[in-house]
Every structure is written in structure tokens, then in C-alpha cells.
Coordinates of C-alpha atoms and ligand atoms in Angstrom, one line a residue:
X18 CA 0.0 0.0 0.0
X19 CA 1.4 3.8 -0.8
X20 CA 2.2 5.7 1.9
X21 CA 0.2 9.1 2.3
X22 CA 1.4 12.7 2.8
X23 CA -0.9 15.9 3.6
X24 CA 1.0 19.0 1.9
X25 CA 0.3 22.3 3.2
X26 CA 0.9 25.6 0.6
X27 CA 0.7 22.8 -2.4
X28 CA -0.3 25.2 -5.0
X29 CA 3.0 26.4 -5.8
X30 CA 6.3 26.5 -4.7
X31 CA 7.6 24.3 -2.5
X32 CA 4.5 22.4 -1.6
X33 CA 3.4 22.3 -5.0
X34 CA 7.3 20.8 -6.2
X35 CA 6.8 18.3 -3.3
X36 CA 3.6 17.2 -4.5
X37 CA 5.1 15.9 -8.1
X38 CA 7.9 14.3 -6.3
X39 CA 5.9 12.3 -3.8
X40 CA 3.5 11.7 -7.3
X41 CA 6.6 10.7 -9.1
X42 CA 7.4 7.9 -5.8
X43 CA 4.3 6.4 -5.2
X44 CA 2.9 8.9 -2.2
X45 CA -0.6 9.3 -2.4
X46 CA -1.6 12.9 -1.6
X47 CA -3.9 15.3 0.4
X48 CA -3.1 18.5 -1.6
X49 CA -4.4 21.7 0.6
X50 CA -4.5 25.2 -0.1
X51 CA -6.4 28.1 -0.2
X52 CA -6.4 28.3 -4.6
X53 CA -9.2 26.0 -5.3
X54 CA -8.4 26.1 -9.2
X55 CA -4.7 25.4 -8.7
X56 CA -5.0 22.7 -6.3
X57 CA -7.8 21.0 -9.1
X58 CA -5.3 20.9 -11.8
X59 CA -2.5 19.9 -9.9
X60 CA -5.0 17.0 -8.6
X61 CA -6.2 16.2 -12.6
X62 CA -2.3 15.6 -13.0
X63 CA -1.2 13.5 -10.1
X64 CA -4.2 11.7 -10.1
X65 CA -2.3 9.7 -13.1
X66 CA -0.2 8.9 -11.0
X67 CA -1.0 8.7 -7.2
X68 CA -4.8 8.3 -5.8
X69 CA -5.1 12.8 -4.3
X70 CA -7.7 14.7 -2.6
X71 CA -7.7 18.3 -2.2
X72 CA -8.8 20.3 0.5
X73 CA -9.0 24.0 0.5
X74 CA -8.9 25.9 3.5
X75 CA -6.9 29.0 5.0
X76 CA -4.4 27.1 7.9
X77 CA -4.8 30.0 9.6
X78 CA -8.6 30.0 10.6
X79 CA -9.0 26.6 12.9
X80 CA -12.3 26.2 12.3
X81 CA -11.9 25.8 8.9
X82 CA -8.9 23.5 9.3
X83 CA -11.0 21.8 11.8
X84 CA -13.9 21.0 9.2
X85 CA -11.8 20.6 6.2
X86 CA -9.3 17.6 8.0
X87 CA -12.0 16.1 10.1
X88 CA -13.9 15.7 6.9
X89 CA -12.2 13.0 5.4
X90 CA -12.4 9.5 5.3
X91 CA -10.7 7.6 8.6
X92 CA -7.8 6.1 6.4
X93 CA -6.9 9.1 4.7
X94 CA -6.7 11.0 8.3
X95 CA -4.0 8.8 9.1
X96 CA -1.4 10.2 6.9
X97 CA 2.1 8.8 7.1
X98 CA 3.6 12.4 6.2
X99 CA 2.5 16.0 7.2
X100 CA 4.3 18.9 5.1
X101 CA 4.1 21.9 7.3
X102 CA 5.0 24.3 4.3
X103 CA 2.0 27.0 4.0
X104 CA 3.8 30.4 4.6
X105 CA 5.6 33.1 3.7
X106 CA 6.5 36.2 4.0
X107 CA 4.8 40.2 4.3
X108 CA 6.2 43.4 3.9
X109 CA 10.1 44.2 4.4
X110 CA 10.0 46.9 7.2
X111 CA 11.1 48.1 10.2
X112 CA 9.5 47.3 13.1
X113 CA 8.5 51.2 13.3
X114 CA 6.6 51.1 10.0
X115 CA 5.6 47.5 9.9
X116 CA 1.8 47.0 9.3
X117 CA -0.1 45.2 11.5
X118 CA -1.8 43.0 9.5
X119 CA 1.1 41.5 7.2
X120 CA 2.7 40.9 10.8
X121 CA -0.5 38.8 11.8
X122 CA -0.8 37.6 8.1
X123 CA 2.9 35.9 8.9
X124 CA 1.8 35.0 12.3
X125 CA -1.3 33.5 11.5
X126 CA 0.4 31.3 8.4
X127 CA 3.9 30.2 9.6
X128 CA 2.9 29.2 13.1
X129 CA -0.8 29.1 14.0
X130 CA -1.7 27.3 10.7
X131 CA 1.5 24.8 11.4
X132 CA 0.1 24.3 14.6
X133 CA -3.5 23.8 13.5
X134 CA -2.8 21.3 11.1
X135 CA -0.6 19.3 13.1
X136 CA -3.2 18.8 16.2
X137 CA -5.5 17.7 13.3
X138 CA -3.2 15.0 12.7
X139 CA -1.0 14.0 15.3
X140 CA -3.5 11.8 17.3
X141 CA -4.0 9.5 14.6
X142 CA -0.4 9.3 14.0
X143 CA 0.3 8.7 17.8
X144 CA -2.4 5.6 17.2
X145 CA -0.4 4.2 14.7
X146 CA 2.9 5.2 16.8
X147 CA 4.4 6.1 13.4
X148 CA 4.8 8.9 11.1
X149 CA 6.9 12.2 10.2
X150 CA 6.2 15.6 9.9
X151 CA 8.5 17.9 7.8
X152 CA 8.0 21.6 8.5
X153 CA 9.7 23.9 6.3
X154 CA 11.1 26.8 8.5
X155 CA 13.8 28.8 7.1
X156 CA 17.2 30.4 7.7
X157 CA 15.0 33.3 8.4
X158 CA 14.1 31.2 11.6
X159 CA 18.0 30.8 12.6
X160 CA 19.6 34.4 12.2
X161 CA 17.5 37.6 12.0
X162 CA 18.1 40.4 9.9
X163 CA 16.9 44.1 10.2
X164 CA 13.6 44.6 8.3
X165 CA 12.4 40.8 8.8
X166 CA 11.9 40.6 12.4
X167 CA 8.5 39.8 12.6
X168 CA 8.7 36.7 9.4
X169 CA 12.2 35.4 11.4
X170 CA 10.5 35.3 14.9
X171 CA 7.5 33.7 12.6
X172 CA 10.2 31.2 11.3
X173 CA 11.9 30.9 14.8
X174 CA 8.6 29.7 15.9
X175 CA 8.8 26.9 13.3
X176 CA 12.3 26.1 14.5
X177 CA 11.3 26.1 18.3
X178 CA 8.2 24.2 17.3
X179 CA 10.2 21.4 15.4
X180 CA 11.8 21.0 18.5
X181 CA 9.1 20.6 20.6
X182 CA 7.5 18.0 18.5
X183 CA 10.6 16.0 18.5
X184 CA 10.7 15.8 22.3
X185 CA 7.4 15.0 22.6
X186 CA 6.4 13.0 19.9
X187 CA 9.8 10.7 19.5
X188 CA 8.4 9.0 21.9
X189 CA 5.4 8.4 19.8
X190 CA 7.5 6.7 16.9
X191 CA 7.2 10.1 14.9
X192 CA 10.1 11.6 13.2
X193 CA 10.1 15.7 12.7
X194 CA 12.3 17.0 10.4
X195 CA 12.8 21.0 10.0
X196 CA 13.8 22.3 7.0
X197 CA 15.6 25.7 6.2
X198 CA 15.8 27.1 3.0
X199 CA 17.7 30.3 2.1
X200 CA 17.1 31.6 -0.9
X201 CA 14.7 29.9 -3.2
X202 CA 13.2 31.7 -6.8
X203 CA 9.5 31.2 -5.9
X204 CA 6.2 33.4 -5.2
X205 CA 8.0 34.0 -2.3
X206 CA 9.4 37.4 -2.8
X207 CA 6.5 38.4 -5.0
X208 CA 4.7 38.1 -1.6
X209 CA 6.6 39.7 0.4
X210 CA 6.6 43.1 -2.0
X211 CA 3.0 42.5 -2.5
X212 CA 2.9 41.8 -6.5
X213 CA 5.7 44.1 -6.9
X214 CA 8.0 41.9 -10.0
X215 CA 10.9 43.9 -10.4
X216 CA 11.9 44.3 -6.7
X217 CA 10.8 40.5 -6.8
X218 CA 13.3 39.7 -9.7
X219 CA 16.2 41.7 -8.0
X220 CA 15.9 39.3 -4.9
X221 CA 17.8 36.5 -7.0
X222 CA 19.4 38.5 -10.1
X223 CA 23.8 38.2 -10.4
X224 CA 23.6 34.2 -8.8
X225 CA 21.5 31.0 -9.2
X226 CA 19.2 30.4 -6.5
X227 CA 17.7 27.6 -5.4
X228 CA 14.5 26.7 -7.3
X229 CA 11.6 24.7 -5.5
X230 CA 12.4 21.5 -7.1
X231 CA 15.5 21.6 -4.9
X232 CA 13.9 21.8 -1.7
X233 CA 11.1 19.6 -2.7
X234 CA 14.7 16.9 -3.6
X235 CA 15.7 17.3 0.3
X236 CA 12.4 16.6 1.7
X237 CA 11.7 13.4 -0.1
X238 CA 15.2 12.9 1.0
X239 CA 14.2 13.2 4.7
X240 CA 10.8 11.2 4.1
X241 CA 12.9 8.0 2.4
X242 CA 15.1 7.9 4.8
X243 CA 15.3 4.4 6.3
X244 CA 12.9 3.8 9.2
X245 CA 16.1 4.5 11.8
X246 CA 17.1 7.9 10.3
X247 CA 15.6 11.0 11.2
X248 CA 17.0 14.4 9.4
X249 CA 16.0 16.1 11.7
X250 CA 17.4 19.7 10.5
X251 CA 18.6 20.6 7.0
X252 CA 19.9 23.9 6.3
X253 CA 20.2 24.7 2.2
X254 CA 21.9 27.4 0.3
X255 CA 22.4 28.2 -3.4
X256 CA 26.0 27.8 -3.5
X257 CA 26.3 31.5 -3.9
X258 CA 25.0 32.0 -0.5
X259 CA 26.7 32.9 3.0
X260 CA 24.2 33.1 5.2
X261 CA 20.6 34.6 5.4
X262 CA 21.9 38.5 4.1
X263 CA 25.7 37.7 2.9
X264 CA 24.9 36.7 -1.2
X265 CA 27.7 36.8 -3.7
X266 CA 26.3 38.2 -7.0
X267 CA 28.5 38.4 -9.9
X268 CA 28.3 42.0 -11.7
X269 CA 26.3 42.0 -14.7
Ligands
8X3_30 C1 13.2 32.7 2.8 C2 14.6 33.0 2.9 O1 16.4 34.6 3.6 O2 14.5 35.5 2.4 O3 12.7 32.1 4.0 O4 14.3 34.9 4.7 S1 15.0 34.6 3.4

């Protein structure tokens, strides 16, 4: 029987590169999103593939989380995976001019939803004493820089989070694995400047960054592991890459 994996953010990105990897391994999927459209035609072309549900809901809001996860079928609530990797990133400020609501926006996505959806889950893992949950944090969540605050303290939540789980849910037979991306050429910056494409484009211009495939590579990495192995922290860079503000761009 194929294992299962519930993917969080699968409409693009990361989630959405992890999705055709797990498709391409024999992983049947619970794709969940907020982009109903995107999250169908992903399903039409895994669903070649893999047996995939979709479920759309907002992580942040818990009652829809709630309703969405507790809808389905008993056998498909017992997922074998759980990709923590709905997220992202609001605004580039100061704390002095920061808005209110892109701080709650990265709040509400990075750590309540990662919470949300993992007390869906957990339990049923815990019956089964076996699992793994992968959340994707990011360097962003081990060394701040000036004008991120809020999205690295969002990101250190992940990272103290991971931790957490791993204490208490070791125990359980569950492996947690936390993964940190620097920088990766997705919707991410277009996010974070709020549609904005040539401040977007700058983000990863003079080097080669990472692209979501990449990422989506190390977590299928982490969930093949043999049953003894837990990663349980990856840290990845474009090779061009330092640390979280320190990137070596060749001049055009
Ligand atoms: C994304 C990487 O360095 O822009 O999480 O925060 S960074």
C-alpha cells in the first residue's frame, strides 16, 4: 500500500514541487491550499499517478482546518507524512513602519496554521505510533536580519516548534524533520513586495538560486530515509550563498 502525505501551501512553490515528487514515488496525496483552481489541476495531474484529494482551507482560521481535516475518510486521516510548508512572508519593514496586518498575516500562516494542522493529525499518528512531519522553517528562523523581524521570529517559531514535536512526539514513533531554505526563486518574494516583479526579480538576479524542485529533492530525501534515520534539520543554500543576508552576486 502507498504511503500518504498531507501538503500544506501545495499550489506552488515548494508544496506544489513536493507534491510531483511524492506523485513521481508512489505517495498518495492530500493537496491543501487556499487556490481551489490550482490545487484541481495539480489534482487532474497527479491523479495519473497517485490516488489525491484536495482540500482547500486557509491554515490559519481553525475552524476551517478543523472542518476541512475532520472531513475526510478515517484512512486518509492517518497520513504517514504532514508537510508543514504554507507560509511566507509580508512586507520588508522596520518594526516602526511594519503593518499590523502583514505581521498577523505571517503570524497566523507560519505558526498558528503549522500548529493547526498538526493537532488535526498528530492523534491519529500517535495511534499508529508512526509517522513524520516535515515543516519547512527557514534560515529566516535561525539568524535575523533588520527589516524581517516579525517573518524570522515567525520562522523561529517553526524552528522552536520542530523541536518541541521532536521531544514529545519521539516518543510516539514520529520523526520531525525541520527544514531551512535560504534563498529559493519562488512566489516567495513576489509576496513579500505585494505583486511588486521587479523588486521580486532583484531578490535573486547576479547568482543561481535555489529553485523549488531543490527543496522539494531534500524533503523526499528526509521522508525515504530508512525507518532509523531521522534528518531532523537541513539547512540549504544556493552555492552562492553565505548566510541569510551575505549573497555573492557576480556583476552583470
Ligand atoms: C526565505 C529565505 O532569507 O529571504 O525564507 O528569509 S529569506
Amino acid at each position: 500500500m502507498n504511503r500518504k502525505a498531507l501538503i500544506t501551501g501545495a499550489t506552488s512553490g515548494i508544496g506544489e514541487a513536493t507534491a510531483r515528487i511524492f506523485a513521481k514515488n508512489g505517495i498518495d496525496l492530500v493537496l491543501c491550499g487556499r487556490r481551489e483552481r490550482r490545487l484541481e489541476s495539480l489534482k487532474a495531474e497527479l491523479s495519473q499517478l497517485v490516488q489525491v484529494k484536495t482540500l482547500v482551507f486557509d491554515v490559519g482560521d481553525f475552524e476551517s482546518v478543523r472542518k476541512s481535516i475532520s472531513g475526510l475518510e478515517e484512512n486518509w486521516k492517518g497520513v504517514d507524512i504532514l508537510v508543514n510548508n504554507a507560509g511566507g512572508a509580508h512586507g520588508l519593514d522596520p518594526l516602526k513602519d511594519g503593518s499590523i496586518e502583514d505581521w498577523q498575516k505571517m503570524i497566523d500562516s507560519n505558526v498558528s496554521g503549522l500548529l493547526y494542522v498538526s493537532k488535526m493529525l498528530i492523534p491519529h499518528m500517535i495511534k499508529k505510533h508512526k509517522g513524520h512531519i516535515v515543516n519547512v522553517g527557514s534560515i529566516a528562523g535561525k539568524q535575523t536580519y533588520a527589516k524581517g523581524t516579525v517573518y524570522c521570529a515567525a520562522k523561529s517559531g517553526v524552528e522552536a516548534i520542530s523541536k518541541g514535536m521532536r521531544l514529545e512526539l519521539v516518543p510516539e514513533g514520529i520523526k520531525i524533520s525541520n527544514i531551512a531554505p535560504g534563498a529559493v526563486e519562488t512566489e516567495f518574494s513576489n509576496v513579500r513586495f505585494k505583486g511588486d516583479d521587479d523588486r521580486a526579480k532583484k531578490v535573486y538576479e547576479g547568482y543561481q538560486p535555489l529553485v523549488a524542485e531543490d527543496i522539494a529533492e531534500c524533503i523526499f530525501f528526509c521522508v525515504n530515509a530508512p525507518d532509523h534515520v531521522q534528518i531532523a534539520d537541513m539547512t540549504i543554500f544556493p552555492s552562492a550563498q553565505s548566510d541569510a543576508t551575505t549573497i555573492h552576486r557576480s556583476l552583470a
